Coordinates of C-alpha atoms in Angstrom, one line a residue:
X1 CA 82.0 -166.2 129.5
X2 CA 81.8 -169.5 127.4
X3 CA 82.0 -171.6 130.9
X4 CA 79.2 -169.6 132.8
X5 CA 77.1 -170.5 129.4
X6 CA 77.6 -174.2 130.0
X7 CA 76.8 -174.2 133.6
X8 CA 73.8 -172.2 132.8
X9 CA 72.8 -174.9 129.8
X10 CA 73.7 -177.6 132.3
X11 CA 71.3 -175.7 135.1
X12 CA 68.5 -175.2 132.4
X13 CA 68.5 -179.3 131.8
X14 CA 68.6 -179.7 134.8
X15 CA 66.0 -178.1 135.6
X16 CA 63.9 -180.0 132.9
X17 CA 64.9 -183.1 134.0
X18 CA 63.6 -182.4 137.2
X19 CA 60.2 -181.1 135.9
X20 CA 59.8 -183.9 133.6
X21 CA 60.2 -185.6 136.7
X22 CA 58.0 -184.4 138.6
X23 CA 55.5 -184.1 136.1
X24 CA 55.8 -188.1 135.2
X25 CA 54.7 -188.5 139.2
X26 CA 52.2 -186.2 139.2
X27 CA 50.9 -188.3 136.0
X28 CA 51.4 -191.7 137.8
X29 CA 50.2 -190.4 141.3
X30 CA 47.1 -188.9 139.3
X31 CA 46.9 -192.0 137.6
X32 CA 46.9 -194.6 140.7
X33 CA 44.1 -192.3 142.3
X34 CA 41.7 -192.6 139.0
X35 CA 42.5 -195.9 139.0
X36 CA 41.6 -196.3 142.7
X37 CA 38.2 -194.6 142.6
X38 CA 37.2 -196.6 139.3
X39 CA 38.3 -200.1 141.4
X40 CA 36.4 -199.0 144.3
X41 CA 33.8 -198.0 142.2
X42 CA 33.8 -201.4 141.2
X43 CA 33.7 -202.9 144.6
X44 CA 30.8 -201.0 145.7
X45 CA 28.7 -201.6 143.0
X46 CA 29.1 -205.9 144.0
X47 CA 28.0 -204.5 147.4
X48 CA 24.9 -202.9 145.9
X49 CA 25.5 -199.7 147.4
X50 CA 25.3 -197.8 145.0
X51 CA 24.8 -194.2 145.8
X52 CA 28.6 -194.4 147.1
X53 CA 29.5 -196.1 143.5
X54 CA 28.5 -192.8 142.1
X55 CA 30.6 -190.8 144.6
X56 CA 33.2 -192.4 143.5
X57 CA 32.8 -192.6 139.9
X58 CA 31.9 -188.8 140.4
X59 CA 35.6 -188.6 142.5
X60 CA 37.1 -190.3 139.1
X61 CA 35.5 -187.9 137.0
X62 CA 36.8 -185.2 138.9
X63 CA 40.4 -186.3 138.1
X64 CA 39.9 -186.9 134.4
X65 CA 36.7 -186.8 132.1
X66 CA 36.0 -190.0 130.4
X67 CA 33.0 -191.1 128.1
X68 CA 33.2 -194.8 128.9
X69 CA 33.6 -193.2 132.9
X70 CA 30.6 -190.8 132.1
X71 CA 28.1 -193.8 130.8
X72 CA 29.3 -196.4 134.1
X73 CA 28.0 -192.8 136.4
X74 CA 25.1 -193.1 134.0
X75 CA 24.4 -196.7 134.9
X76 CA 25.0 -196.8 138.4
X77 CA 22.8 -194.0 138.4
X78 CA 20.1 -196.3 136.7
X79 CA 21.3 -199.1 139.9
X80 CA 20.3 -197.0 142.4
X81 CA 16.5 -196.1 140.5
X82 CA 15.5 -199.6 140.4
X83 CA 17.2 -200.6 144.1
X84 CA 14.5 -197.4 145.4
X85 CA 17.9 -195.2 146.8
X86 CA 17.5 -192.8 144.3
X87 CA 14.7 -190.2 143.2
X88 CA 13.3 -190.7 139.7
X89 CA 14.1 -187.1 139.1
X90 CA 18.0 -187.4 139.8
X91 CA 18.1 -189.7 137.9
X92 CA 16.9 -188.2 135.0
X93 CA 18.9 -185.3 135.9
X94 CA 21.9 -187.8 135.6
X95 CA 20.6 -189.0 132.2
X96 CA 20.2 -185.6 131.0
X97 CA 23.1 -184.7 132.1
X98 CA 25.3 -187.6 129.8
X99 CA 23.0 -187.0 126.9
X100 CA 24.0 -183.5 126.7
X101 CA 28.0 -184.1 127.5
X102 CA 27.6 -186.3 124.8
X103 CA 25.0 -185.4 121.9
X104 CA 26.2 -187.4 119.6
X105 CA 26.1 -190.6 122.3
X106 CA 21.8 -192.2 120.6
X107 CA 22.4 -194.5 123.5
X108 CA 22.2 -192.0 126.0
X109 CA 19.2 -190.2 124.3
X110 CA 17.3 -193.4 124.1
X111 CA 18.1 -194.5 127.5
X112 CA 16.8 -190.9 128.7
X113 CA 13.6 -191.0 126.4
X114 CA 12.6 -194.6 127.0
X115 CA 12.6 -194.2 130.4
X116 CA 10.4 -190.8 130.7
X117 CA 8.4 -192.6 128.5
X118 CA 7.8 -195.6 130.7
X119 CA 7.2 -193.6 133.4
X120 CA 4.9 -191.5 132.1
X121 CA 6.6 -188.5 132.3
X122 CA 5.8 -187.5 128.5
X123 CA 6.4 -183.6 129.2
X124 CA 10.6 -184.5 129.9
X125 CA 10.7 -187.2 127.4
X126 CA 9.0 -184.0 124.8
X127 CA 11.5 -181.9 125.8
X128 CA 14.4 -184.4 125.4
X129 CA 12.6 -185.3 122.1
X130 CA 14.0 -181.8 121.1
X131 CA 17.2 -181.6 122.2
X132 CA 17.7 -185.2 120.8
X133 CA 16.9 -184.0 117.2
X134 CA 18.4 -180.9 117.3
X135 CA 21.5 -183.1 118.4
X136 CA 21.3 -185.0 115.0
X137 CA 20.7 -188.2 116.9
X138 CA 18.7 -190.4 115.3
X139 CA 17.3 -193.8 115.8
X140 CA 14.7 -196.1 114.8
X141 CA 14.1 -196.7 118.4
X142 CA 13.9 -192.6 118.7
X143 CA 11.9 -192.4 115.8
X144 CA 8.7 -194.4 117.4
X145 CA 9.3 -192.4 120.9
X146 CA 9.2 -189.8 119.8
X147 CA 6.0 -190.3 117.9
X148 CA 4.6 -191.9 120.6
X149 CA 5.6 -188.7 122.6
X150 CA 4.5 -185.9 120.3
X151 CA 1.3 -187.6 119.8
X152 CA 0.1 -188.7 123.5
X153 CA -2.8 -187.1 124.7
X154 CA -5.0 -187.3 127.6
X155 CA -9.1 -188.6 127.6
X156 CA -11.5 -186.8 128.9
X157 CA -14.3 -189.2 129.9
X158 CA -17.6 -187.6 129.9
X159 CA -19.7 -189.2 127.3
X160 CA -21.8 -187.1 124.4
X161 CA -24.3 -188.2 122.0
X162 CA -23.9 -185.8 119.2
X163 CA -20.9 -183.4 118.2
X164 CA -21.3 -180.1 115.9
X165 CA -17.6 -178.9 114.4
X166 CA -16.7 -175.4 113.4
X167 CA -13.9 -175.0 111.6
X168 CA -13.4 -172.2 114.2
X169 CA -12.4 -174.8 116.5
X170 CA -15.7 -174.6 118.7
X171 CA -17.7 -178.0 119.0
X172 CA -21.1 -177.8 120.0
X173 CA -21.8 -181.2 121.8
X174 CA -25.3 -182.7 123.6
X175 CA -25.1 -185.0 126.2
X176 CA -28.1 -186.5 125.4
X177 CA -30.2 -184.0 127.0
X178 CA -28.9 -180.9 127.0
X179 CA -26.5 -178.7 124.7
X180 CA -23.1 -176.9 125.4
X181 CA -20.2 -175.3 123.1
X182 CA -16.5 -176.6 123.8
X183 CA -13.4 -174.2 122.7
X184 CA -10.7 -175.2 120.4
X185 CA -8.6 -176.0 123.7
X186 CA -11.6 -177.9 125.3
X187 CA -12.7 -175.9 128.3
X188 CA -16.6 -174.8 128.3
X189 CA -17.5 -171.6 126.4
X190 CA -21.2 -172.0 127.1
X191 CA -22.2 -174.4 129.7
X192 CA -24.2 -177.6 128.7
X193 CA -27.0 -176.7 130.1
X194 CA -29.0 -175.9 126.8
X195 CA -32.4 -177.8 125.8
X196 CA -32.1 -176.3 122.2
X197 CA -28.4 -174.7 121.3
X198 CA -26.9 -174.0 117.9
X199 CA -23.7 -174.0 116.7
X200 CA -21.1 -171.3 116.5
X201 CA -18.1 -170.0 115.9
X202 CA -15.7 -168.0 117.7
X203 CA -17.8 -165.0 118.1
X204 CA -20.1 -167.2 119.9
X205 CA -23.2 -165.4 118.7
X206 CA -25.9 -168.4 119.0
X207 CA -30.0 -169.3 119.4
X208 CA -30.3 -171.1 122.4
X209 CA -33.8 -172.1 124.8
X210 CA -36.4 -174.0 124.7
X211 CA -38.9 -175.9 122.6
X212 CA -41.2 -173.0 123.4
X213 CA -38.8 -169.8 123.2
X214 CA -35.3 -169.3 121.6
X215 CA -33.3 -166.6 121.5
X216 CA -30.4 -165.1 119.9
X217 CA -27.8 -164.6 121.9
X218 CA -24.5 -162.4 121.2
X219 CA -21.0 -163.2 122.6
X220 CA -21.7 -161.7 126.2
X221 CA -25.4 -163.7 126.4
X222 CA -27.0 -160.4 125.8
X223 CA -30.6 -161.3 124.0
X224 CA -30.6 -160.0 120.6
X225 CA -34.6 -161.3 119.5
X226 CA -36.6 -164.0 120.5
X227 CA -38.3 -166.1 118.3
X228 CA -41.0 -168.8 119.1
X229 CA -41.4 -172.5 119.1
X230 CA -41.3 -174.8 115.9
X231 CA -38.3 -174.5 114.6
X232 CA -36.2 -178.1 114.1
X233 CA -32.8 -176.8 114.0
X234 CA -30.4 -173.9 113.5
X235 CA -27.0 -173.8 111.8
X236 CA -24.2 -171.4 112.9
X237 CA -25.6 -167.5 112.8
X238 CA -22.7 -165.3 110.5
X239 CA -23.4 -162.1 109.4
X240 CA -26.1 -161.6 111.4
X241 CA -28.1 -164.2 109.7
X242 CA -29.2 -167.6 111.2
X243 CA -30.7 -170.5 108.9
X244 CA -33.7 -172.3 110.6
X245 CA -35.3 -175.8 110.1
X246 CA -39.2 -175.3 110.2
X247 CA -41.7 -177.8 108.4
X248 CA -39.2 -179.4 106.4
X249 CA -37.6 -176.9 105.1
X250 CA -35.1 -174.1 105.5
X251 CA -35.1 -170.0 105.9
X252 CA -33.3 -167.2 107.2
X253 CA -33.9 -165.2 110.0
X254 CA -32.2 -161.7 109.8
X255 CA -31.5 -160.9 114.0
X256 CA -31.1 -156.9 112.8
X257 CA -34.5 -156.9 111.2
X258 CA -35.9 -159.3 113.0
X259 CA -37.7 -160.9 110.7
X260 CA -37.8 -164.0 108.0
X261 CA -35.7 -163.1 104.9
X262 CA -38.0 -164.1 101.3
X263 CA -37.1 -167.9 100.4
X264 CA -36.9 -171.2 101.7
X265 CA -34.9 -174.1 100.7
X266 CA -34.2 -178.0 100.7
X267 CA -30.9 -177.5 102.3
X268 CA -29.1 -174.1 103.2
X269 CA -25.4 -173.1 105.0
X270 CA -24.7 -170.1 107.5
X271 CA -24.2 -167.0 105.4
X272 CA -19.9 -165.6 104.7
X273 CA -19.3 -162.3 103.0
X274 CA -22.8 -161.7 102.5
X275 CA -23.3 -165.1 100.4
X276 CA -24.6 -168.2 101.5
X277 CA -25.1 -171.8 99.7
X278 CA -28.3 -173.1 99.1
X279 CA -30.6 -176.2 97.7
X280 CA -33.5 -175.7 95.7
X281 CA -35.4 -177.7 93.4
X282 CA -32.4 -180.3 93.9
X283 CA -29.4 -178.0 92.4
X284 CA -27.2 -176.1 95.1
X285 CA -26.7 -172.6 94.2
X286 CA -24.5 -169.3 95.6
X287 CA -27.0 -166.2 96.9
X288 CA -26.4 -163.3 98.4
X289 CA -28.7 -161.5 100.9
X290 CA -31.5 -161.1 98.6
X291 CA -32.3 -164.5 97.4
X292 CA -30.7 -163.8 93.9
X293 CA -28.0 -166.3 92.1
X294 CA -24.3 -165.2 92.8
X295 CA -22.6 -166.1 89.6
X296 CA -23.7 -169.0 87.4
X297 CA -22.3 -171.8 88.4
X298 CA -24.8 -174.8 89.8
X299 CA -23.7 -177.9 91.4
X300 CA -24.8 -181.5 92.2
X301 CA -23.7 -181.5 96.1
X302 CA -21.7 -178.7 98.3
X303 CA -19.5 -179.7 101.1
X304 CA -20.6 -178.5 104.5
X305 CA -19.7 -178.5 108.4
X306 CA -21.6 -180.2 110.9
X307 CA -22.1 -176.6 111.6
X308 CA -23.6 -175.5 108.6
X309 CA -20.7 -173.4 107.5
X310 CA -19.6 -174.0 103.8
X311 CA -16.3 -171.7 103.4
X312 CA -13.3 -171.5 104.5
X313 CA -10.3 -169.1 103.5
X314 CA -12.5 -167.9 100.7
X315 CA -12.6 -171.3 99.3
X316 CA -15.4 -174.5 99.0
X317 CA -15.9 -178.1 98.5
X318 CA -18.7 -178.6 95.7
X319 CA -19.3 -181.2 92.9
X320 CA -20.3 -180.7 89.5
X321 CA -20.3 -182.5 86.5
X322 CA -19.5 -186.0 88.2
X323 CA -16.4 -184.7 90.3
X324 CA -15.5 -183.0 92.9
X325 CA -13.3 -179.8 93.4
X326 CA -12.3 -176.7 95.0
X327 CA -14.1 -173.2 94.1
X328 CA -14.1 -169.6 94.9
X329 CA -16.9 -167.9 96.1
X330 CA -17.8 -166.9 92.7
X331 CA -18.2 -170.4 91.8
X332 CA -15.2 -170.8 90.0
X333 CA -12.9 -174.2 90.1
X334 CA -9.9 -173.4 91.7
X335 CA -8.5 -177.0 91.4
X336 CA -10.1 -180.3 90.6
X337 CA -9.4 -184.0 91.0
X338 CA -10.7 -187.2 89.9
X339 CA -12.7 -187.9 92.5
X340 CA -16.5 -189.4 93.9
X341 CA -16.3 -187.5 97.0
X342 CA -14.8 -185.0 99.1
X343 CA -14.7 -183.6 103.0
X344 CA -15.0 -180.4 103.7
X345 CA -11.7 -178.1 103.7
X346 CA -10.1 -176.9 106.9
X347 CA -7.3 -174.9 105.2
X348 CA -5.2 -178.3 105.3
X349 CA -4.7 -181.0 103.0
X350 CA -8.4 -182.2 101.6
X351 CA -9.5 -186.2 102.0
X352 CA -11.1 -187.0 98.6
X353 CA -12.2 -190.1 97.5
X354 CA -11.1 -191.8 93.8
X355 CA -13.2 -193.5 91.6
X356 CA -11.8 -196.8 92.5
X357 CA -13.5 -195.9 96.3
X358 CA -10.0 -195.3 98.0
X359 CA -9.5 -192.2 99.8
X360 CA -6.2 -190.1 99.6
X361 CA -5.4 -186.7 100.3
X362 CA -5.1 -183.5 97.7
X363 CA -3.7 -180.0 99.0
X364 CA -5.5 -177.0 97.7
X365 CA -3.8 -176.7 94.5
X366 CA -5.4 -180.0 93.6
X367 CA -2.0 -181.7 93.7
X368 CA -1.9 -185.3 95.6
X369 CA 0.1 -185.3 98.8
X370 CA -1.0 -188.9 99.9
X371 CA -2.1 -191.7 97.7
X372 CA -5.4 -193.0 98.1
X373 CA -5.3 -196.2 100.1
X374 CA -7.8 -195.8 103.1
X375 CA -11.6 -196.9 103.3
X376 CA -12.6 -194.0 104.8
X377 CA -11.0 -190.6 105.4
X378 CA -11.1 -186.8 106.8
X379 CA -9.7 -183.7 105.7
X380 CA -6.7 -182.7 107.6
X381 CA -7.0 -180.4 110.6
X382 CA -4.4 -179.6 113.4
X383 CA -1.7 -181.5 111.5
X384 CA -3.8 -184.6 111.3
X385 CA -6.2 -186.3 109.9
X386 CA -8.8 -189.3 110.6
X387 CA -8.4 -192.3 108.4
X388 CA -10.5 -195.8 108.7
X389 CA -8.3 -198.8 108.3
X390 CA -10.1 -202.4 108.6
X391 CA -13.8 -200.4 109.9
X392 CA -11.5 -198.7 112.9
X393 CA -10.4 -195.1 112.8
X394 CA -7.2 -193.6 113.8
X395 CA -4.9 -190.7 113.1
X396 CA -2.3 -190.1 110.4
X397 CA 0.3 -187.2 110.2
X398 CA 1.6 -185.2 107.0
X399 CA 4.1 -188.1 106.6
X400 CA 1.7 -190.9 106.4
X401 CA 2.5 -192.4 109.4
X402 CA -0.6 -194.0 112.1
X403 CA 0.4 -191.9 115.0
X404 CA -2.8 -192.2 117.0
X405 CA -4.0 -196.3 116.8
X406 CA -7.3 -197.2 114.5
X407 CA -9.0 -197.9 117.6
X408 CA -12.3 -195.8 117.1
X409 CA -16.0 -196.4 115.3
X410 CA -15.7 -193.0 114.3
X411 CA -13.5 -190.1 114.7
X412 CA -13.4 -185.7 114.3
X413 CA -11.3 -183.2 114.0
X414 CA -8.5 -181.7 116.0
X415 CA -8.8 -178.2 116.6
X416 CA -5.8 -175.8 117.1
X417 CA -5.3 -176.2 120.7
X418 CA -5.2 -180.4 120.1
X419 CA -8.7 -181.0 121.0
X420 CA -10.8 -183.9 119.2
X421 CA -13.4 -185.7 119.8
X422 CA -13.6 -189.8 119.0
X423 CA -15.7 -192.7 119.5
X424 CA -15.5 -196.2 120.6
X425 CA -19.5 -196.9 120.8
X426 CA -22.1 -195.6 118.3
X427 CA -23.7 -192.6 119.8
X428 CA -21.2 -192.0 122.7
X429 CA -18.1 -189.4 122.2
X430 CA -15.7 -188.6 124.0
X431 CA -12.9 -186.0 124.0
X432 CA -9.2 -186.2 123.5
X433 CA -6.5 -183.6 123.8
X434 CA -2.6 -183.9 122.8
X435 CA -0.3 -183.0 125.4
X436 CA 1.4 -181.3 122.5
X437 CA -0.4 -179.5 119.6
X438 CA 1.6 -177.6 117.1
X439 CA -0.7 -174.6 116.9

């Protein structure tokens, strides 16, 4: 019994021996043939043909995964781009292929970015962007990509001569002769075709015509009244109310009634909640539909829109007593600042201006969020905001940082869907839109 034990101990090394054997060739045989393919590799690549390079980089690969291996199929990838034997898109298919083998690789990221940004291709290079940071790789070179990325837009070059903003979103624009309204994602609501058009919001409910005749229109263009000639200009119609210009001063029209409500003003908004804002004898008040005082509160100026609007998420830009702050529709402060001036409030952070004549931003709580330091600022809308740096405006995000260039005389707002429109010529606007808008 002992003996058949040792032959079976001597069979069983054996045995071993002869697998450790054969493993150790397999090893060196697999071995020789990486080696091959990377040396062939090699040779092809000094021939410049390069799409057989990648085959067999690709063939060394296939025996054993290798990061150094990974980024030489990366660049030989790159060879063939620039010698014209390979399409842009499998290339970048390569590229994304490396960066996501190996996330943690910034080289491969920026290499991937860089390149859709240089050719243009900003909706890859957005979505790499993504999978970059959620990657953790980080860069200073990523950092101004993808910038440059997230804030890219396109120009749309028709020139206008006057813009209207809602906060809504909905820009009323002339082209110098006629009158149109523009969405929040800039395609044409109402068409410009309008000799006399006011602004809106959403609902689209609007007094559009002639010199001779307007009439009120509601979101379908079914005619709601007509009026006649002479008035000057209109502000945005809410609650059925629509404030006119006539003679140098202003009134409202009720559209349900049809006729001229009792009082006229020095300046008046576009009616919300039943309670509008309104000049007279030099002091701006709140009244509701009758004409009479809401609350007691007076005030020296009151922040409106282009569009006439003065409120927005229950809340107001006014300034009393030598400052400016925010207020509820009762009149009451609901947070103040030091401050000279102040844009209207989009439901963002709010551009003020400081008695020194910087302008910072203040968030609705009254709380700074960015020093003052600009000439000239705008509230914040669509996650940014228009700033004027040495007489040119640009655009800065929440983190203080010039995404968009001070290259403009003058600048707007950015609606929800990433539509603004800017100016490099007094009187002539055009629009922009960001590939990406975070609605």
């Amino acid at each position: 019994m002992k003996k058949i034990r040792i032959v079976l101990t001597v069979f069983m090394l054996a045995l071993t021996g002869m697998a450790w054997v054969s493993l150790a060739g397999g090893i060196m045989k697999e071995n020789s043939a990486y080696n091959r393919a990377l040396e062939k590799a090699r040779a092809l690549e000094e021939q410049r043909l390069y799409q057989k390079e990648i085959a067999a980089l690709e063939e060394a690969l296939g025996i054993r995964e290798s990061a150094e291996v990974r980024c030489l199929w990366r660049d030989a990838w790159q060879l063939a781009w620039e010698d014209g034997v390979a399409a842009k898109s499998e290339y970048i298919d390569a590229m994304e292929s490396v960066a996501k083998l190996q996330p943690g690789n910034v080289e491969n990221w920026e290499k991937l970015i860089g390149f859709c940004v240089e050719t243009q291709d900003y909706k890859t290079a957005y979505a790499n962007c993504k999978d970059a940071e959620e990657a953790g790789a980080s860069s200073e070179k990523l950092d101004v990509w993808q910038r440059q990325v997230r804030y890219s837009y396109t120009v749309n070059g028709r020139v206008y001569s006057e813009i209207q903003y809602s906060p809504s979103g909905y820009n009323t624009v002339s082209n110098g002769e006629n009158w149109g309204i523009v969405n929040e994602n800039g395609e044409w609501a109402v068409d410009c075709t309008w000799e006399f058009l006011s602004p809106v919001t959403s609902g689209l409910v609007r007094l559009a015509g002639d010199v001779q005749e307007l009439r009120i229109m509601d979101n379908k263009s079914v005619v709601q009244a007509i009026l006649g000639g002479g008035i000057e200009a209109a502000r945005v119609i809410a609650d059925g109310i629509l404030p006119v210009l006539e003679d140098g001063s202003w009134r409202y029209y009720d559209s349900a009634s049809q006729t001229f409500m009792q009082g006229s003003y020095e300046d008046a908004s576009s009616y919300a909640g039943g309670i509008a804002a309104v000049k007279e004898n030099g002091k701006w008040k709140l009244a509701d539909r009758n004409g009479s005082q809401v609350g007691n509160a007076e005030f020296e100026d009151i922040s409106l829109y282009s569009g006439g609007e003065y409120l927005y998420d229950g809340i107001f830009v006014a300034k009393s007593g030598g400052e400016y702050g925010l207020y509820d529709q009762k009149g009451v402060l609901v947070a103040g600042i030091a401050s000279t001036d102040m844009d209207v409030f989009t439901g963002e952070w709010i551009a003020y201006q400081e008695p020194g004549g910087r302008w910072g931003f203040m968030d609705k709580k009254g709380d700074v969020m960015i020093e003052p330091q600009y000439e000239n600022a705008k509230s914040f809308s669509g996650g940014l905001a228009a700033v004027c740096i040495d007489g040119m405006w640009g655009f800065i995000n929440e983190a203080n940082e010039l995404v968009i260039e001070n290259r403009f005389v003058d600048a707007g707002y950015f609606t929800s869907g990433g539509v603004c429109f800017v100016s490099e010529a007094a009187g002539e606007y055009y629009m922009i839109t960001l590939r990406f808008p975070e609605r």
